[in-house]
Short mmCIF file of C-alpha atoms and ligand atoms in Angstrom, two decimals:
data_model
loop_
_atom_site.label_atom_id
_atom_site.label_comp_id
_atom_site.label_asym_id
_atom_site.label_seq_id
_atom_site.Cartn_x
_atom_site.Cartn_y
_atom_site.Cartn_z
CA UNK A 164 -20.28 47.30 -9.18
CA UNK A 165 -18.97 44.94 -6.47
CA UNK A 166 -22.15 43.17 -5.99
CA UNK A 167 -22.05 41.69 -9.25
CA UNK A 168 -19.46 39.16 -8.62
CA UNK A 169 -20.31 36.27 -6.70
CA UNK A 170 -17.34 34.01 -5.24
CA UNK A 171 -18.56 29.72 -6.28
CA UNK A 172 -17.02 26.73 -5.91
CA UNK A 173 -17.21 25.34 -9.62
CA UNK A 174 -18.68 21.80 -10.03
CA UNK A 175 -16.12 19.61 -9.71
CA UNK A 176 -14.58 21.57 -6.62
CA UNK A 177 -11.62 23.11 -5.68
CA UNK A 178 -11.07 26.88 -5.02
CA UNK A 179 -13.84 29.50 -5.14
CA UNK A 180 -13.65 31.67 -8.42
CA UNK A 181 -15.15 35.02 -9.05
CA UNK A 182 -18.52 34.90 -11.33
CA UNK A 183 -20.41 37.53 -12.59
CA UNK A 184 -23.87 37.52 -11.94
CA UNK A 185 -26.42 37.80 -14.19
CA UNK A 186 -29.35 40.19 -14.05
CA UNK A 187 -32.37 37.85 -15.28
CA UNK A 188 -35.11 36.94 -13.96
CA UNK A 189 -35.87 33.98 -11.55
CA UNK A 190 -38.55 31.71 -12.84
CA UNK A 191 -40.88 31.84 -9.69
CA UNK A 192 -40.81 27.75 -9.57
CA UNK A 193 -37.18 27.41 -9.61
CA UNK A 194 -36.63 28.17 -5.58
CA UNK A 195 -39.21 25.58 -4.86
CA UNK A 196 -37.11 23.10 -7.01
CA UNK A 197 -33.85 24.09 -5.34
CA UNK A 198 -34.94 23.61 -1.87
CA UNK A 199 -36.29 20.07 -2.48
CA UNK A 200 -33.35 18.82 -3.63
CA UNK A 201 -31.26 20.33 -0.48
CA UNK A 202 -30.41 24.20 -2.13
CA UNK A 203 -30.68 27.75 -1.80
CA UNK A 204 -30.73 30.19 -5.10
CA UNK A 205 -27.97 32.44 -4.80
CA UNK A 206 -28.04 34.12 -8.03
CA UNK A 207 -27.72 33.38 -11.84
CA UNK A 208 -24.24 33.81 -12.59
CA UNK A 209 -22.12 33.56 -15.44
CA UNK A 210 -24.68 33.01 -18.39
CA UNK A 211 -28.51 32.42 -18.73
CA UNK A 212 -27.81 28.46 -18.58
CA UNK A 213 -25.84 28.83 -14.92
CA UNK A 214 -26.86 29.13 -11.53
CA UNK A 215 -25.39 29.63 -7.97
CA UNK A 216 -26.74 27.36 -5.51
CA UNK A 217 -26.26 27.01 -1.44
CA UNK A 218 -26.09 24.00 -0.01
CA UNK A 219 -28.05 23.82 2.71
CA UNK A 220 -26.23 20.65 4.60
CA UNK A 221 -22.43 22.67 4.19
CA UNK A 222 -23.28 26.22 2.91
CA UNK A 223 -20.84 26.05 -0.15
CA UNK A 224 -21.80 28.20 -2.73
CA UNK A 225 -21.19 26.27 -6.11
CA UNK A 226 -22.21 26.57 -9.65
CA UNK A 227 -24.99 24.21 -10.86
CA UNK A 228 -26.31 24.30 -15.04
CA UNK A 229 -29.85 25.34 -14.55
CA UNK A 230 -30.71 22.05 -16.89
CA UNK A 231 -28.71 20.00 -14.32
CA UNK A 232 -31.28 21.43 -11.18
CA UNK A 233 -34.55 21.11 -13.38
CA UNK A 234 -33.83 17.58 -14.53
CA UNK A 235 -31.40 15.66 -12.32
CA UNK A 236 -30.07 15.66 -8.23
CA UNK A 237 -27.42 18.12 -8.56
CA UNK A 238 -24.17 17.35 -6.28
CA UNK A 239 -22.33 19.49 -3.67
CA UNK A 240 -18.79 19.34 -4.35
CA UNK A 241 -17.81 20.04 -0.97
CA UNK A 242 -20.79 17.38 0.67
CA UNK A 243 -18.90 15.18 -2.10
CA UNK A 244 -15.76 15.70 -0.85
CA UNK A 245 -16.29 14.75 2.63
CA UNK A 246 -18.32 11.78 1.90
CA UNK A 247 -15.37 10.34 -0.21
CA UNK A 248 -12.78 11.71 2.76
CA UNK A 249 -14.86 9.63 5.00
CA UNK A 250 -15.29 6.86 2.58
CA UNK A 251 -11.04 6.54 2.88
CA UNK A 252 -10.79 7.04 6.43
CA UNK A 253 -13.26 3.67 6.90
CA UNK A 254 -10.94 1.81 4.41
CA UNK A 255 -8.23 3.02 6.32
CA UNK A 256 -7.11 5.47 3.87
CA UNK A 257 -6.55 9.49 3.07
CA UNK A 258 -8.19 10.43 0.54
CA UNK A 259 -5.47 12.85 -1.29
CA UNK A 260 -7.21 14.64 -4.84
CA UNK A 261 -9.02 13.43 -7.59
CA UNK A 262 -7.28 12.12 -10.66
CA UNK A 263 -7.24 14.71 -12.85
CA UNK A 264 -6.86 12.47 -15.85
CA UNK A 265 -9.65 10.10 -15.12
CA UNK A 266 -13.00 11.30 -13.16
CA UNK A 267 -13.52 7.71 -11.42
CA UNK A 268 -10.10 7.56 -9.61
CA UNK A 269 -8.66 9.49 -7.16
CA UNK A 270 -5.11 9.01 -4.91
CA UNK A 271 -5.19 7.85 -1.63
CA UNK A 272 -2.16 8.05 0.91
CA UNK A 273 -2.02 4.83 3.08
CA UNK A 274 -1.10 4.03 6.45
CA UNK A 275 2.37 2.50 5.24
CA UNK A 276 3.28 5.72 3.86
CA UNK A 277 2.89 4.95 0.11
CA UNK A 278 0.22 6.36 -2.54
CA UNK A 279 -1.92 4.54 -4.54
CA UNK A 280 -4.65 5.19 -6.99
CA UNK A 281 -7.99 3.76 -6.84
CA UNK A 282 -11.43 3.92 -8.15
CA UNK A 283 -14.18 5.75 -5.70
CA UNK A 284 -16.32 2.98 -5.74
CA UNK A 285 -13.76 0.82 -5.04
CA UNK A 286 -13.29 2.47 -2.07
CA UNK A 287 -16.84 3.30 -0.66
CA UNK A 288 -16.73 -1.31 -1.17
CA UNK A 289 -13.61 -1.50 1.16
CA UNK A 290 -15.19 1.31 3.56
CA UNK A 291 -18.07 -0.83 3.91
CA UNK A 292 -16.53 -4.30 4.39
CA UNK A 293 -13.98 -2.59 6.48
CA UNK A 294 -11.51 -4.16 4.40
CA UNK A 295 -8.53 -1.58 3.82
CA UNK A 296 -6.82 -0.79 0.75
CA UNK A 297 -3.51 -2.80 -0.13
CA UNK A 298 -0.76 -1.37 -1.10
CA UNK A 299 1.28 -2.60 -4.57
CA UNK A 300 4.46 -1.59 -3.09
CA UNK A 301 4.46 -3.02 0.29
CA UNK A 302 2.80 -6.61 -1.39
CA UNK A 303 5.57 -5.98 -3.90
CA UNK A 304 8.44 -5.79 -1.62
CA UNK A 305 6.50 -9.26 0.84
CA UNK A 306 6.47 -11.20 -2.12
CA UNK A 307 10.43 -10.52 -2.94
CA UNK A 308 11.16 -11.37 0.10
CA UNK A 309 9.64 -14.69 0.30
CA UNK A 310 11.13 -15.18 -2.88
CA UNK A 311 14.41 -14.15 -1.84
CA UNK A 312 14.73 -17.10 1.01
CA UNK A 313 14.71 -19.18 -1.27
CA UNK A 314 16.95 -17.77 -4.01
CA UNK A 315 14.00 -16.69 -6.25
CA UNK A 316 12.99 -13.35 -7.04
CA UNK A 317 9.32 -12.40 -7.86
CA UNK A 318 9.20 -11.89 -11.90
CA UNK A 319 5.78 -10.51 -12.58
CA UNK A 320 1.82 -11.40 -12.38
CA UNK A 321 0.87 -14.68 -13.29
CA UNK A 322 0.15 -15.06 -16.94
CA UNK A 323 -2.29 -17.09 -16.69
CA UNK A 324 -4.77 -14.30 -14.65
CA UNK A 325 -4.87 -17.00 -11.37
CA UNK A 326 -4.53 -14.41 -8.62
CA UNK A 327 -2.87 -16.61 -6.09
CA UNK A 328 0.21 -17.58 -9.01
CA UNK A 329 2.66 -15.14 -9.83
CA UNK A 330 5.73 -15.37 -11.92
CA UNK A 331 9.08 -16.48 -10.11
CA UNK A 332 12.62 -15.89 -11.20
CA UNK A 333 15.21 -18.92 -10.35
CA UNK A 334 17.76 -15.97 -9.93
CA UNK A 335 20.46 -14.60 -7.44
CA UNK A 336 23.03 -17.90 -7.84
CA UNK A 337 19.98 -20.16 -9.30
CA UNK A 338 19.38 -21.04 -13.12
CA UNK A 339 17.55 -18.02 -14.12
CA UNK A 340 14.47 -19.87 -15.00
CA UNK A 341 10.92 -18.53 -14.87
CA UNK A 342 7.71 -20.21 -14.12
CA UNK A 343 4.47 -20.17 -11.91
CA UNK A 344 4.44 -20.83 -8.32
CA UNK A 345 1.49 -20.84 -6.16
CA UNK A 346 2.14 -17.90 -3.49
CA UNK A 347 1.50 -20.58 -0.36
CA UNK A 348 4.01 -22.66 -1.89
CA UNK A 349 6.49 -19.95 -2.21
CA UNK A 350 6.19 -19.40 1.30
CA UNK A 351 6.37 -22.69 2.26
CA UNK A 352 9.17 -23.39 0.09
CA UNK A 353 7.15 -26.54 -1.31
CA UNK A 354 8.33 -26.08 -4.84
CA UNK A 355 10.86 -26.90 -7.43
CA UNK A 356 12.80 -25.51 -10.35
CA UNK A 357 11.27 -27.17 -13.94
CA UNK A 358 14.18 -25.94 -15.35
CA UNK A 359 17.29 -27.47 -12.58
CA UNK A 360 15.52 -29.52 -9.97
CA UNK A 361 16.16 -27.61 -7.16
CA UNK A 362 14.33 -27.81 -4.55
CA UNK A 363 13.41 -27.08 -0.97
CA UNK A 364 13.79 -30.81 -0.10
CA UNK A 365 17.90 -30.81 -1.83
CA UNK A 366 18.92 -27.59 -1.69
CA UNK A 367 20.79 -26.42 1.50
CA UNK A 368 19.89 -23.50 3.47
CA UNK A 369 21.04 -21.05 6.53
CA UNK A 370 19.99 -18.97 9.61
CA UNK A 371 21.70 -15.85 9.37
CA UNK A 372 22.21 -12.93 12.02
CA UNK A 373 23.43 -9.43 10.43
CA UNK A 374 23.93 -6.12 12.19
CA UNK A 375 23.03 -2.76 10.64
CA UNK A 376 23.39 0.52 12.14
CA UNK A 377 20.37 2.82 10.98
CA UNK A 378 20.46 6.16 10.88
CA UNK A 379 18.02 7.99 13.03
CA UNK A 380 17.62 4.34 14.85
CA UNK A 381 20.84 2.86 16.10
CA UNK A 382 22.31 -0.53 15.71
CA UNK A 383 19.73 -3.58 14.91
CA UNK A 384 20.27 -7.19 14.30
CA UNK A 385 17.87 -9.26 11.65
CA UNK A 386 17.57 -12.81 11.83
CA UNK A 387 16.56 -14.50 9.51
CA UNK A 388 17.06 -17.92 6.97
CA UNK A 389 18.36 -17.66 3.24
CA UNK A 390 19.91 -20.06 0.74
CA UNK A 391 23.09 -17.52 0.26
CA UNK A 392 23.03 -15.25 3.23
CA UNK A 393 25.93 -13.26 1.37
CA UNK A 394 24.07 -11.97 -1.51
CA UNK A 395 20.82 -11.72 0.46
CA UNK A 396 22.84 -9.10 2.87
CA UNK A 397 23.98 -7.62 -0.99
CA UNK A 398 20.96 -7.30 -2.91
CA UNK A 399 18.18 -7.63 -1.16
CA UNK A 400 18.60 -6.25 2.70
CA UNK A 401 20.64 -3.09 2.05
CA UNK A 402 18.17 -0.40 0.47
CA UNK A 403 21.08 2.36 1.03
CA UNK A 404 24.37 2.03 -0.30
CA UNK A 405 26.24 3.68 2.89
CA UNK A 406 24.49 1.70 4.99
CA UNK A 407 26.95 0.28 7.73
CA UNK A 408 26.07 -3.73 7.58
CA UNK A 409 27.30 -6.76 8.65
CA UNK A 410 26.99 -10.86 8.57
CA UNK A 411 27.24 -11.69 12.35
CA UNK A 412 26.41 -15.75 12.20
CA UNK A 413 25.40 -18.00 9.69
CA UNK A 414 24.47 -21.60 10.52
CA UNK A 415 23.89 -23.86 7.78
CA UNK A 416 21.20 -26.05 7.57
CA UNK A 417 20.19 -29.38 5.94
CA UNK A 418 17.17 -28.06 3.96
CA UNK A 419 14.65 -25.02 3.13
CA UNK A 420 12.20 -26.65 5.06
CA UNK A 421 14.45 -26.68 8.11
CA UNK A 422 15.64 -23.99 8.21
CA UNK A 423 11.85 -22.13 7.78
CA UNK A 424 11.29 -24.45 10.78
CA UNK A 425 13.84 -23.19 12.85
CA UNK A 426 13.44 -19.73 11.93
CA UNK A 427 10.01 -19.50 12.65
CA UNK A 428 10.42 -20.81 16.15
CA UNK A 429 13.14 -18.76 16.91
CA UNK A 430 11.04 -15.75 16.21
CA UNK A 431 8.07 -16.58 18.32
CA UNK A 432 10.36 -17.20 21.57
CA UNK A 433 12.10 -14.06 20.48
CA UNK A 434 8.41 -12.35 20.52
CA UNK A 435 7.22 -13.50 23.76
CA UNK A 436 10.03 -13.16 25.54
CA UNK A 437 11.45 -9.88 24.67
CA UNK A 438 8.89 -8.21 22.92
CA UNK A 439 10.47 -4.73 23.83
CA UNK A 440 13.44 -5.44 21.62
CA UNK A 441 11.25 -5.91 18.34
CA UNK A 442 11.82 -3.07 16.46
CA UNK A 443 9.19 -1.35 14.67
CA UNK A 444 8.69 -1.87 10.79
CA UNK A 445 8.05 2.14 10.37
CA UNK A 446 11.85 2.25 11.96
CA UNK A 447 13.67 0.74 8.68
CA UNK A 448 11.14 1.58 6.24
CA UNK A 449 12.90 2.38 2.67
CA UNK A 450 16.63 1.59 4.54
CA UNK A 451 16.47 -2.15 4.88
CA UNK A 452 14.12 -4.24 2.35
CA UNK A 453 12.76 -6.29 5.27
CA UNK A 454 9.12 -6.44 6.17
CA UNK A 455 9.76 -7.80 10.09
CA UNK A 456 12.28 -9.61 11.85
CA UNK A 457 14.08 -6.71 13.50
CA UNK A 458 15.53 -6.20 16.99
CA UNK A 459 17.18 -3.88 18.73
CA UNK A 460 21.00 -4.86 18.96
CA UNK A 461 20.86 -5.56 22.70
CA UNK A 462 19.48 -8.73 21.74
CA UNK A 463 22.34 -10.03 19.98
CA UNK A 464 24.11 -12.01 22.83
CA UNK A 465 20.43 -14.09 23.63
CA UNK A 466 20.56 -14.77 19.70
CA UNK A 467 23.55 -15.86 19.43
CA UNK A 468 23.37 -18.20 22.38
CA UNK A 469 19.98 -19.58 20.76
CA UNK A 470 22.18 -19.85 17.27
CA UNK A 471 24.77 -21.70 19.13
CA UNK A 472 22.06 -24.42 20.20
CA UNK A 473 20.77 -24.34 16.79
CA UNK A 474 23.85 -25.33 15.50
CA UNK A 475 24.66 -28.01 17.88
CA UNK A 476 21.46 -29.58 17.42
CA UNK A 477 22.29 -29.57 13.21
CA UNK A 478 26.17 -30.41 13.41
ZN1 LIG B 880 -22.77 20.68 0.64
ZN1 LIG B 881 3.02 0.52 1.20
ZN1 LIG B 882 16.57 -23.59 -11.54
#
């Protein structure tokens, strides 16, 4: 008999499946005890200790154990599903599916384009504080960079549990050694090797200007400071191997310190004054391992000129 199959949602959601229904009786107290906690009886389905329930905020049909109704709130699946879809959306997120490995995490696609997985009530805490969700890979690939000025690399997490430390690598032309460094310090260059000495105030630095032509984007320039502009353009900058680059300029420069200086200022007249030709991040994402810093080649005559005063200023 085609009545005897009811289509439910099963508890923890997804697609309807077909259940039979179950000819018993219906306890004349158990519709009283459905409504007041927000459902409609269907039918029994499936066994004597099963029930279907309607929602009566969404409508979904979905399968309830008749313990669950007497005893506890049951949930909605579906009323779930959009509270935790609008849980993501206020942290800035998508919410994506449910881990099926672990009930408390689900996966979440971000606005950078990358996937991460997170606990539910860690997101319903960035929802609330309007905090967003931050992404591993894009922090991942910031730190590197920083790192990379300098001719570090980022190693790992900081041993030690101190969540503004991280490991450091002395690599790319350095010693090799490893140690903690403060992230502020990393950025600001205000460190030194344990292991050789070097440091932002001895060792030498440079402004560089390369050229890359990007597929789907056209040519670009990046300016930007290293300690060995050669293998920077190597190792770190080109994230294809057919991409078409090239070192335009470099201008040496007495320390770290002055060349983050000069850098920095560079970029904020570069900002104001033609803020057309800064290219958008989403432009070079996963082709050049650069998190800013990118304008459209038409700039490249006004940088030059300002590299040519640059290096006058530092002969
Ligand atoms: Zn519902
Ligand atoms: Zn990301
Ligand atoms: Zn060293």
């Amino acid at each position: 008999m085609p009545s005897s199959i009811l289509h439910v949602v099963p508890r923890d959601g997804g697609a309807p499946v077909a259940l039979p229904v179950v000819d018993l009786p219906l306890p004349p107290q158990w519709p009283a005890i459905a409504r007041a906690k927000g459902y409609e009886i269907a039918a029994r389905v499936r066994d004597h200790q099963h029930l279907a329930l309607r929602c009566t905020r969404c409508d979904t049909v979905n399968l309830s154990r008749v313990f669950t109704l007497r005893t506890a709130q049951p949930l909605c699946p579906n009323c779930l599903l959009t509270a935790r879809a609008g849980a993501a959306a206020g942290a800035g997120a998508e919410f994506r599916r449910r881990d099926p490995e672990d009930t408390r995490y689900a996966f979440y696609g971000l606005p950078c384009g990358h996937e991460v997985r997170r606990q539910f009530g860690r997101i319903a805490r960035a929802a609330l504080r309007a905090t967003g969700l931050r992404c591993d890979t894009c922090q991942a690939r910031r730190l590197g960079k920083e790192a990379g000025r300098w001719g570090w690399s980022l190693h790992g997490p900081d041993p030690e549990g101190e969540p503004r430390y991280r490991l450091y690598a002395h690599a790319a032309g350095g010693c090799g050694h490893v140690q903690r460094i403060a992230r502020t310090n990393m950025i600001s260059g205000r460190f030194n090797c344990a292991s050789c000495g070097e440091g932002w105030a001895s060792a030498g630095s440079a402004i560089y200007l390369m050229h890359f032509d990007l597929p789907d984007v056209g040519p670009v320039v990046k300016l930007g400071f290293s300690r060995n502009p050669v293998s920077r353009l190597d190792h770190q900058l080109r994230g294809q191997r057919d991409l078409t680059a090239t070192l335009l300029r470099v201008v040496p420069m007495a320390s770290g310190r002055l060349a983050l200086c000069t850098e920095r200022r560079m970029h904020a007249e570069l900002r104001a004054t033609y803020p057309e030709a800064v290219v958008p991040p989403a432009a070079y994402d996963g082709i050049i391992r650069v998190g800013s810093e990118v304008y459209d080649a038409g700039l490249q005559p006004v940088i030059e000129a300002m590299l040519d005063r640059v290096a006058a200023q530092h002969l």
